[in-house]
XYZ file of C-alpha atoms in Angstrom:
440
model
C 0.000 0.000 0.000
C 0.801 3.253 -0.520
C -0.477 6.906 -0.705
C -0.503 9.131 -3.568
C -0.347 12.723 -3.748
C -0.809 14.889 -6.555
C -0.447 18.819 -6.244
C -1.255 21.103 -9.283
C 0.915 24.474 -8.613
C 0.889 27.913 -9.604
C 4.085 29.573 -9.604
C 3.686 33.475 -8.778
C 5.502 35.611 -11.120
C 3.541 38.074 -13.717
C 0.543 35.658 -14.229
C -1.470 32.727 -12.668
C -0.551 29.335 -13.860
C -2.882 27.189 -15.957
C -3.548 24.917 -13.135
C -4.832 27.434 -11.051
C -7.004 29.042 -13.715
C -8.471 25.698 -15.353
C -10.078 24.583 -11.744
C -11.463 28.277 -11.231
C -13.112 28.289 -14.525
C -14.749 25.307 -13.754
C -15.440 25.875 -9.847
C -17.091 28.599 -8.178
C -14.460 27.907 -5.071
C -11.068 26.116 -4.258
C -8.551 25.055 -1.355
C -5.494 27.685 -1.833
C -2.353 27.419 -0.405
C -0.043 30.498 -0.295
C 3.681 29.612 -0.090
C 6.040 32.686 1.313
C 9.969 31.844 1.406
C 11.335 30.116 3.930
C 13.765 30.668 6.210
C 15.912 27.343 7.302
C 18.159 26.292 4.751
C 19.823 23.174 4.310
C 22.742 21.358 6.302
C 24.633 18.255 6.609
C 26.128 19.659 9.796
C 23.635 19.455 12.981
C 24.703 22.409 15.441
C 22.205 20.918 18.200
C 20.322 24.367 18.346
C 17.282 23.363 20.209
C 13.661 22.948 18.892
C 12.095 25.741 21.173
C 14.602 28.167 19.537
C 14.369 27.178 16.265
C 10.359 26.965 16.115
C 10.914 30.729 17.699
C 12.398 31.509 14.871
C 10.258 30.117 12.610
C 7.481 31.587 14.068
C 9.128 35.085 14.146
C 9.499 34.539 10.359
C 6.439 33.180 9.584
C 4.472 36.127 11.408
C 6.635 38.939 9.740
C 6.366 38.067 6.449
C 2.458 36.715 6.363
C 1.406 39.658 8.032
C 0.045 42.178 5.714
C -1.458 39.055 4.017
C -2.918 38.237 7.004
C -4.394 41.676 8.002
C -5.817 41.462 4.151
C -7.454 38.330 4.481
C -9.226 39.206 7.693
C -10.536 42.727 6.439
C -12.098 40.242 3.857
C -13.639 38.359 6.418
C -11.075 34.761 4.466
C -10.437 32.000 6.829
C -6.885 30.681 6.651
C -4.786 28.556 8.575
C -1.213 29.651 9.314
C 1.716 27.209 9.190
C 5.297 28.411 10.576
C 7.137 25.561 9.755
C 7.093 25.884 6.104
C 5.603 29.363 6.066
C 2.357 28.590 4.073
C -1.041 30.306 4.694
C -3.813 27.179 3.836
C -7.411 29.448 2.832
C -9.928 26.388 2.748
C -12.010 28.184 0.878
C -11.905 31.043 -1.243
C -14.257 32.389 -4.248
C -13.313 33.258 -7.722
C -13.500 37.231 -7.266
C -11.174 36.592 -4.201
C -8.495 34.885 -5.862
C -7.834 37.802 -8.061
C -7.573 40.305 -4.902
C -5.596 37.779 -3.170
C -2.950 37.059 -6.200
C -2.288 40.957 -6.829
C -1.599 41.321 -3.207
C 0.491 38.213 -2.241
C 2.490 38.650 -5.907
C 4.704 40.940 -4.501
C 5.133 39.138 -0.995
C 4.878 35.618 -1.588
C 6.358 33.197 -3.664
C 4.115 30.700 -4.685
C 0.273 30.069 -4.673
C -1.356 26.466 -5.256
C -4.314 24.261 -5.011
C -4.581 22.195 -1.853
C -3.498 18.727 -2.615
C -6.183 16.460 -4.542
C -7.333 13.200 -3.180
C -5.712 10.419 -4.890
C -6.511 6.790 -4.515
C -4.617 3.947 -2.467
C -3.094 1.467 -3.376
C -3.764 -2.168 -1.569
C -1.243 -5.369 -2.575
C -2.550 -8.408 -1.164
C -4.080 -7.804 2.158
C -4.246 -10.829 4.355
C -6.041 -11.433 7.591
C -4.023 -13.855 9.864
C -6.855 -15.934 12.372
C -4.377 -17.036 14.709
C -1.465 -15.656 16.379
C 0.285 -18.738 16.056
C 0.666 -18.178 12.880
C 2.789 -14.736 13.070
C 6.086 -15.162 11.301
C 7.544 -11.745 11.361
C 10.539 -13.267 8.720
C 11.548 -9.107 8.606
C 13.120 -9.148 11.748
C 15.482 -12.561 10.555
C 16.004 -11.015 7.024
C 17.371 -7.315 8.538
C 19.314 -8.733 11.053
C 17.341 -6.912 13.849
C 17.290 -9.973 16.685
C 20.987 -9.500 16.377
C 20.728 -5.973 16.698
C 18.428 -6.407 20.368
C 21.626 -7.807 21.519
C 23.013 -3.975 22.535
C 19.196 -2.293 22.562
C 15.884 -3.541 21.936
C 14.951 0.842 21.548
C 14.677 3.107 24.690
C 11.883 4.504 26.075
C 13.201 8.444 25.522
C 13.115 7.599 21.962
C 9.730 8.473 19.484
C 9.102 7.412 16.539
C 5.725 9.360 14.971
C 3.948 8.231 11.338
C 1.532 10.278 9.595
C -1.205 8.016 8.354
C -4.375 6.682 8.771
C -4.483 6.713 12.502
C -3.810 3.829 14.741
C -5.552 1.912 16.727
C -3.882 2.246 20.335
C -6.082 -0.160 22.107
C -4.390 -3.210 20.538
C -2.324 -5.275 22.622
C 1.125 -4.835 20.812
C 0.620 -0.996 20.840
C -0.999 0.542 23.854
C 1.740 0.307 26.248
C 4.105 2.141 23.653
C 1.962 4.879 23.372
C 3.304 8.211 24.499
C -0.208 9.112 26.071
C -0.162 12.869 24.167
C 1.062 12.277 20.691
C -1.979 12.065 19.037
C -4.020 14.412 16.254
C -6.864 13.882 14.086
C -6.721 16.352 11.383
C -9.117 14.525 8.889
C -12.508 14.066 11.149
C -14.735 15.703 9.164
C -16.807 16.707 12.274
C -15.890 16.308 16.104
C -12.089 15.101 16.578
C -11.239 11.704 18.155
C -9.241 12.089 21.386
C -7.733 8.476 21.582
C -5.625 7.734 18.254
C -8.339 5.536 16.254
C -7.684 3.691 12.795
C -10.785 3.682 10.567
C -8.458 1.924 7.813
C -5.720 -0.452 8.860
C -2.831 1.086 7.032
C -1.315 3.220 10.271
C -2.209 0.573 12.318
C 0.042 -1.990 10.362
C 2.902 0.338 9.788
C 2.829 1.178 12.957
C 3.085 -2.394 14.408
C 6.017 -2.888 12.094
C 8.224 -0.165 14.689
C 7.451 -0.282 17.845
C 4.767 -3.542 17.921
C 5.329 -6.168 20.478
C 5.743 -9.231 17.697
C 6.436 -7.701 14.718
C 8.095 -4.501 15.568
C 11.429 -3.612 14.936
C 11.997 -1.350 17.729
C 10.043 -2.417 20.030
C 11.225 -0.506 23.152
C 10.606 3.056 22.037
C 7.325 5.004 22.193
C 5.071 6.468 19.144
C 3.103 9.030 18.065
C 0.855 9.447 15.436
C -0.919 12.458 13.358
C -4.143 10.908 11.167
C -3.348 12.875 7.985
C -4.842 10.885 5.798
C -8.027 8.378 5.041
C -9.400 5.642 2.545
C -9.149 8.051 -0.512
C -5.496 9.874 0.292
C -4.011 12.740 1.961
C -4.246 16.367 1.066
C -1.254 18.923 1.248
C -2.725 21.323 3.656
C -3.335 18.099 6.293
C 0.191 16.716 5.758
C 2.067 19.744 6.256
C -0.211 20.338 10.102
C 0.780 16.416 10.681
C 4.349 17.678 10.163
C 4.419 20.776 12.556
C 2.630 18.609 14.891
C 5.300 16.291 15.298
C 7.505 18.370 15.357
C 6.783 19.601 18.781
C 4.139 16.616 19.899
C 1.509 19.237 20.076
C 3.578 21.398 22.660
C 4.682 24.591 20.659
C 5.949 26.618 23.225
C 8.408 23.910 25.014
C 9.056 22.048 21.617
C 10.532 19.035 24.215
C 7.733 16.147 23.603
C 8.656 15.829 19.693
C 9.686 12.967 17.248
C 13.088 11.713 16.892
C 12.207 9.878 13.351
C 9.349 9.619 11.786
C 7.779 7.084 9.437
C 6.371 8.437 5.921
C 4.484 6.043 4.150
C 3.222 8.354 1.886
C 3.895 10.139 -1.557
C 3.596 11.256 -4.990
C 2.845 9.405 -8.192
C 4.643 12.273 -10.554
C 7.549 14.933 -10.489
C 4.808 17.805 -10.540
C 4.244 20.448 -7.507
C 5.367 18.200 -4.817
C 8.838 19.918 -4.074
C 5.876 21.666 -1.345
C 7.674 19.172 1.592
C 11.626 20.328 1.074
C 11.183 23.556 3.533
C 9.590 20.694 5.373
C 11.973 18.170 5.598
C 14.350 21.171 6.298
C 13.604 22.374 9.437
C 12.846 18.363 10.428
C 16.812 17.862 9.674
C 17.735 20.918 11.699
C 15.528 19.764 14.554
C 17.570 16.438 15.004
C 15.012 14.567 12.818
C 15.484 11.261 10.660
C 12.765 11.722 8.303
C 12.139 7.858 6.322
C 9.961 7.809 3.679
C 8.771 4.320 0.986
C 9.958 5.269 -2.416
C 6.179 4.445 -3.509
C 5.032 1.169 -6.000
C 5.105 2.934 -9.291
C 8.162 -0.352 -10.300
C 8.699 -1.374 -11.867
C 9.892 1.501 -14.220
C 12.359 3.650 -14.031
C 12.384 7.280 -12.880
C 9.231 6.617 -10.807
C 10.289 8.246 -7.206
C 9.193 11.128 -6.927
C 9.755 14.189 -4.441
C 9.969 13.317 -0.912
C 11.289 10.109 -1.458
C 13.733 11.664 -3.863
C 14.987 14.361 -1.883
C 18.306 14.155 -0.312
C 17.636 14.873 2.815
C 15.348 12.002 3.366
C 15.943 8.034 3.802
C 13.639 6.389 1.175
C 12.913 2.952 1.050
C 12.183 0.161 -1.251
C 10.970 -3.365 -1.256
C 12.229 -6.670 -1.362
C 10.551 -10.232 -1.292
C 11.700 -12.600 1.365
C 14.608 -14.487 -1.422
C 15.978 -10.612 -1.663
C 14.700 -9.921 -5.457
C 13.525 -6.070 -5.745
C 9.847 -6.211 -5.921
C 8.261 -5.673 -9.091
C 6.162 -2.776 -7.474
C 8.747 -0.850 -5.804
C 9.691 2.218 -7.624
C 12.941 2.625 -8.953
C 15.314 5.959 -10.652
C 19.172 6.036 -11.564
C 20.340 9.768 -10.920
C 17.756 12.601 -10.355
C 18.345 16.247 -9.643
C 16.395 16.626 -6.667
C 16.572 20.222 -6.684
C 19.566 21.262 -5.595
C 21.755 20.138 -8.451
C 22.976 17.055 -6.291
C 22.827 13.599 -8.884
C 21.496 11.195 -6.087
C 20.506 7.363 -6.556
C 17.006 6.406 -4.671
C 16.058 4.423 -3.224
C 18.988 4.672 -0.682
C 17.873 1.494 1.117
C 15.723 -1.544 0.401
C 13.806 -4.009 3.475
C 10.817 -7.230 2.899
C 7.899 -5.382 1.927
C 6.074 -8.328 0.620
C 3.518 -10.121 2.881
C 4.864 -8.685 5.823
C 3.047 -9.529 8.713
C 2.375 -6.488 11.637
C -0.973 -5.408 14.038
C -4.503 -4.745 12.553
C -7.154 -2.550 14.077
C -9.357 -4.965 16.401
C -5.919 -6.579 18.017
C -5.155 -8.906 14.901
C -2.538 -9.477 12.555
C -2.563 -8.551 8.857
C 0.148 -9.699 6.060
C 0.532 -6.644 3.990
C 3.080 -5.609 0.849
C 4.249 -2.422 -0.477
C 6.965 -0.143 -0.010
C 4.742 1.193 2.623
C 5.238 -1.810 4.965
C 9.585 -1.662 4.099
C 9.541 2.161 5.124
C 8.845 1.817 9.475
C 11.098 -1.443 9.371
C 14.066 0.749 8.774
C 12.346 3.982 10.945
C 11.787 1.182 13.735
C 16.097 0.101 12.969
C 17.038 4.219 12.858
C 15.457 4.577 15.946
C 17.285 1.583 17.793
C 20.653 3.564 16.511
C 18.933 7.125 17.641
C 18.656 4.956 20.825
C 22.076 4.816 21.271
C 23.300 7.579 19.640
C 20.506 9.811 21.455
C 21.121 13.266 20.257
C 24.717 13.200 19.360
C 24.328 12.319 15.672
C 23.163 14.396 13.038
C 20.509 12.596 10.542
C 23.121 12.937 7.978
C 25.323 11.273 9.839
C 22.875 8.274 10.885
C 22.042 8.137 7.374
C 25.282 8.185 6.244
C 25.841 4.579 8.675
C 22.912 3.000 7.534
C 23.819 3.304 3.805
C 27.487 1.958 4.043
C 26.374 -0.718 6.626
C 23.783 -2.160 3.864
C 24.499 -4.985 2.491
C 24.636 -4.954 -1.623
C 26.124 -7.836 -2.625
C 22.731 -10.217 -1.719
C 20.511 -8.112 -3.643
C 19.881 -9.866 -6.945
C 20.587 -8.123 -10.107
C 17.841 -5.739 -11.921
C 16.966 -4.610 -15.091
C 16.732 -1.271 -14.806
C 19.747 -0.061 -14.629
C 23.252 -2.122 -15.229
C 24.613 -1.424 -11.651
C 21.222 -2.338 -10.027
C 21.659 0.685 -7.788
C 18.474 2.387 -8.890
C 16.219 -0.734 -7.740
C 18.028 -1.158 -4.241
C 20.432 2.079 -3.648
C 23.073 1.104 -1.223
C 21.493 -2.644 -0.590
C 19.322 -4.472 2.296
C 19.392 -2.588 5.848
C 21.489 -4.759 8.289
C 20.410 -3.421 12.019
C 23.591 -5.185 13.449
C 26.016 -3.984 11.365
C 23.838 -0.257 11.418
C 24.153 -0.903 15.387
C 27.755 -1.671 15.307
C 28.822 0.962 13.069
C 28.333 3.680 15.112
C 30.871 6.186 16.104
């Protein structure tokens, strides 16, 4: 399984995009996000600044340069949602005449101004219930080396891991004593909010399971946290980017002290187009001390089919494997992309089993599950058991950087679409041992 994304953009300069223009001739009313410039910029270096300064900053930022947008919006009597940590303004809804008041103002101020996200569909690869739990065979946790890797830490309890998904459902056995008690937020009830993380859909709940679950998780001796960003039909931008601020800070935005130290993304884009929305994003998570992991999505088995996050550079992206260590035919693939910044990166940097992997499912069962989706937490779940021991003495980079070289390449069979094979598996299966044991 995996979620898809698609964001049509409009790119401020002397006149509104086509994308922008084709849905307001045919709608009365759209979902606009306003994108202003941010203000963290990239590093490889992490200079331990802590998260209550930096989201000061950001919020400084963020107020200074959205205010005369701001003040405009409210003398028209426009709802809008402020964001500081990719300094966005989301207007859920806002009329055709509007749209040209609001572009002449914000095209001197801002730099960009796009649709909110459209719902795309999800994906589901062979979705098994498992009666018994006798029959559990979490083969992952043999095929990554991660039994090995419990040796020197099984995860500690200081450690989060957060996902933004479909929810999850706390009360199962495997997952309610790992629950952090505050890191929870439904953005996607369409009426009154659920208190107590919930999963309506099984996806969160599974990926979930796969970190910190009791059986089938990978790490699990840390504690999670969870922002419901998403349902049946897909996530939308404006929902994905208040699941990121969220965790973030766990909900705490004056403190900043309750936030994730990795977080799970099993979520993404099915083109190149309008998604380079999450880089400010996965910014300012990298400056906070987080290890962002994201699937690299099952567009395979083509090449050139990850797409921004999974292709950024600052991210982990994963692929799939099936249990005899062949790349899955699903799991997207691409030979050198320039992500943005001019850097000529191969994704996916890792691979890990993502078919018929077995984790939790809402009600307290068991589910096998594939999809890039289901490889992504086993290697957030493995980052986290090095965060563990690392605590917060290692950039992202750096941790990373370890889990790349310790990978092993040379089981990975050969694939087609490139000669190397490096564009199907990047720098080979995870190994948590050898991750574990490569630390500084």
């Amino acid at each position: 399984m995996f979620y898809h994304l698609s964001l049509p953009s409009l790119t401020l300069a002397v006149q509104m995009a086509s994308t922008l223009i084709d849905h307001f001739l045919r709608h009365e009313e759209g979902s606009v996000i306003i994108q202003f410039a941010p203000v963290v910029e990239a590093s490889e270096t992490f200079d331990a600044v802590s998260r209550r300064q930096l989201v000061r900053s950001l919020k400084r930022h963020a107020r200074d340069s959205q205010r005369d947008t701001r003040q405009l919006l409210q003398k028209l009597n426009i709802p809008a949602k402020s964001y500081w940590i990719d300094n966005s303004l989301h207007i859920p809804k806002l009329n055709r005449s509007m749209l040209a008041v609001i572009n002449g103002h914000v095209n001197t101020v801002a730099e960009e101004i796009r649709l909110d996200g459209k719902i795309a569909e999800i994906r589901y690869k062979n979705v098994i219930k498992i009666p018994k739990q006798s029959e559990i065979n979490p083969h992952h946790l043999d095929q990554l080396n991660v039994k090995q890797a419990w040796t020197r830490t099984r995860g500690s309890s200081n450690v989060i891991v957060a996902t933004i998904d479909t929810g999850v459902d706390y009360t199962h056995p495997d997952l309610v004593k790992s629950f952090t008690g505050y890191g929870w937020m439904d953005i996607v009830s369409a009426r009154e909010k659920q208190t107590k993380p919930f999963d309506p859909h099984g996806h969160g709940t599974h990926t979930m399971g796969t970190i910190v679950g009791r059986l089938t998780g990978t790490a699990p001796g840390v504690r999670w946290m969870t922002a419901r960003a998403c349902t049946e039909d897909g996530c939308l931008q404006s929902d994905l980017t208040a699941a990121a601020q969220f965790v973030l800070c766990g909900g705490d935005y004056v403190k900043c002290e309750r936030g994730a130290n990795v977080v799970s993304n099993s979520w993404g884009a099915t083109s190149a187009d309008g998604m380079t929305w999450f880089r400010p994003i996965g910014i300012v998570w990298q400056r906070a001390g987080i290890t962002a992991v994201f699937a690299a999505g099952n567009s395979g088995p083509g090449c050139g089919t990850i797409y921004s996050p999974a292709s950024d550079r600052n991210v982990l992206s994963v692929g799939a494997v099936t249990v005899s260590n062949r790349v899955c035919s699903f799991s997207s693939r691409m030979s050198g992309v320039d992500n943005g910044d001019h850097a000529h990166v191969i994704k996916p940097d890792v691979v890990a089993p993502g078919l018929n992997v077995v984790s939790t499912w809402p009600g307290g069962g068991y589910a096998r599950v594939s999809g890039t989706s289901m490889a992504c937490p086993q290697v957030a779940g493995i980052m986290a058991l090095m965060v563990s021991l690392k605590n917060s003495t290692s950039s992202p980079f750096n941790l990373m950087r370890v889990m790349k070289e310790s990978a092993n390449h040379t089981i990975i069979k050969p694939d087609k679409c490139c000669l190397d094979g490096k564009c199907a598996y990047g720098w080979g299966l995870v190994d948590a041992h050898m991750a574990i044991m490569s630390l500084d």
